[in-house]
Every structure is written in structure tokens, then in C-alpha cells.
XYZ file of C-alpha atoms in Angstrom:
115
model
C -0.310 -0.171 -0.192
C 2.470 2.379 0.499
C 4.214 2.170 -2.737
C 1.328 2.496 -4.369
C 0.305 6.067 -2.831
C 4.136 7.022 -3.778
C 3.282 6.398 -7.083
C 0.520 8.583 -6.410
C 2.137 11.561 -5.234
C 4.415 11.311 -8.172
C 1.507 11.554 -10.507
C -0.486 14.350 -8.367
C 3.463 16.209 -8.505
C 3.619 15.695 -11.514
C 0.738 16.754 -13.127
C 0.784 19.776 -10.367
C 3.996 20.956 -11.939
C 2.430 21.151 -15.738
C -0.735 22.602 -14.654
C 1.439 25.343 -13.190
C 3.676 25.797 -15.861
C 0.576 26.540 -18.739
C -0.339 28.698 -16.353
C 3.377 30.723 -16.618
C 2.307 30.125 -20.443
C 5.716 28.745 -20.445
C 6.759 26.804 -24.228
C 6.488 23.375 -24.080
C 8.891 22.991 -26.592
C 11.688 23.805 -23.762
C 9.534 21.468 -21.230
C 10.049 18.296 -23.591
C 13.633 18.965 -23.958
C 14.429 20.098 -20.283
C 11.946 16.972 -18.474
C 14.953 14.570 -19.716
C 18.074 16.583 -19.028
C 18.083 15.972 -15.182
C 18.805 12.162 -16.262
C 22.076 12.983 -17.335
C 22.660 13.071 -12.786
C 23.544 9.112 -14.137
C 27.136 9.982 -15.341
C 27.983 9.264 -11.613
C 27.670 5.994 -11.980
C 30.910 5.960 -14.382
C 32.693 6.846 -11.356
C 31.099 4.104 -9.271
C 27.903 3.318 -7.774
C 28.230 5.578 -4.652
C 28.759 7.922 -6.508
C 26.847 7.415 -8.882
C 23.508 7.374 -5.889
C 24.931 10.735 -4.437
C 24.595 12.700 -7.592
C 21.218 11.178 -9.132
C 19.653 11.882 -5.346
C 20.829 15.654 -5.318
C 19.062 15.923 -8.895
C 16.043 13.565 -7.957
C 15.594 14.711 -4.370
C 12.884 18.168 -3.944
C 15.040 20.135 -2.093
C 16.757 21.388 -4.549
C 13.411 22.498 -6.804
C 11.357 23.586 -4.425
C 14.104 25.495 -3.532
C 14.283 27.237 -6.340
C 10.502 27.450 -7.119
C 10.531 29.098 -3.478
C 12.924 31.358 -4.307
C 11.989 32.257 -8.529
C 8.823 33.254 -6.351
C 10.858 35.592 -3.853
C 12.800 37.197 -6.486
C 10.696 37.476 -9.747
C 12.638 35.366 -11.947
C 10.926 33.462 -14.438
C 13.024 31.643 -16.261
C 14.022 29.854 -12.720
C 10.218 29.236 -12.162
C 10.194 27.623 -15.439
C 12.860 25.297 -15.076
C 12.174 24.260 -10.804
C 8.919 23.013 -12.413
C 10.027 21.493 -15.140
C 12.528 19.421 -12.532
C 9.539 19.169 -9.590
C 7.400 17.510 -12.798
C 10.512 15.718 -13.767
C 10.631 14.397 -10.093
C 7.257 13.327 -9.985
C 7.110 11.415 -12.860
C 10.303 9.406 -12.378
C 7.776 8.357 -8.889
C 4.782 8.332 -10.627
C 6.401 5.547 -12.464
C 8.136 3.715 -9.681
C 11.733 5.682 -9.794
C 12.944 6.486 -6.644
C 15.900 7.188 -5.245
C 18.976 5.701 -5.692
C 21.062 3.505 -2.655
C 24.553 2.663 -2.584
C 24.456 -0.959 -3.299
C 23.133 -0.479 -7.350
C 21.679 1.403 -9.915
C 18.428 -1.190 -9.229
C 17.879 -0.352 -5.944
C 16.344 2.257 -4.597
C 13.569 3.256 -1.753
C 11.154 1.653 -3.470
C 11.878 -1.408 -3.243
C 12.701 -0.693 -0.211
C 8.786 -0.126 1.031
């Protein structure tokens, strides 16, 4: 049951991010391009699994994009709002389809397997 909630939570965050993206009339071409750019963080796995997990988790945790979302609204930077919505949506999309935060033991060993 908790795994279902993680999937649903990701779905809600993904849809909400896209909704606010649309409400701000941002470019969908930019969205489609940037939606997958955050997966470049997998490059850390070239070094080793531990570095890979750390780099991947930094880019796939809500900490940075939600902080940037808040900052973008405080100082009114539209481009930062756009990127933070896409980034948040990317993480939500990953959770929706079952990709989770990585453990140091391997790329396929995620927090979804522990729930």
C-alpha cells in the first residue's frame, strides 16, 4: 500500500507541475527538452555506484527544485520558475512510473524496493 501512495504522490506532483507550467504560458518545447535533462545526473555511475547514487539523488530529491521554486517566486525570476517546475515535474514523473532515490548498493536498488 505505501508503494501505491508513492506512485500517486508522484502523479499528483507531475500533473500539478505541468498545470502551473501551463498557467505561466511557458514553452512546451523547452519543457519537453528539459524534462529529461536531469537524467544526465546518472553520469556519476561512470565513476562508481556510490558517487552515482549521490549525484543521482541530489538531482532527484525535491530539496533543490522546490527551494528554487520558492526563490523564483520571491525574487520574480520567470526562467527559474520555469526550470524549477520542470525539475519538480521530472521527479514526480519518475516517482509516478516507479523510479526512486538510489541506494549505494546499485542503480536498481531504490527506496521503492524498501517500501
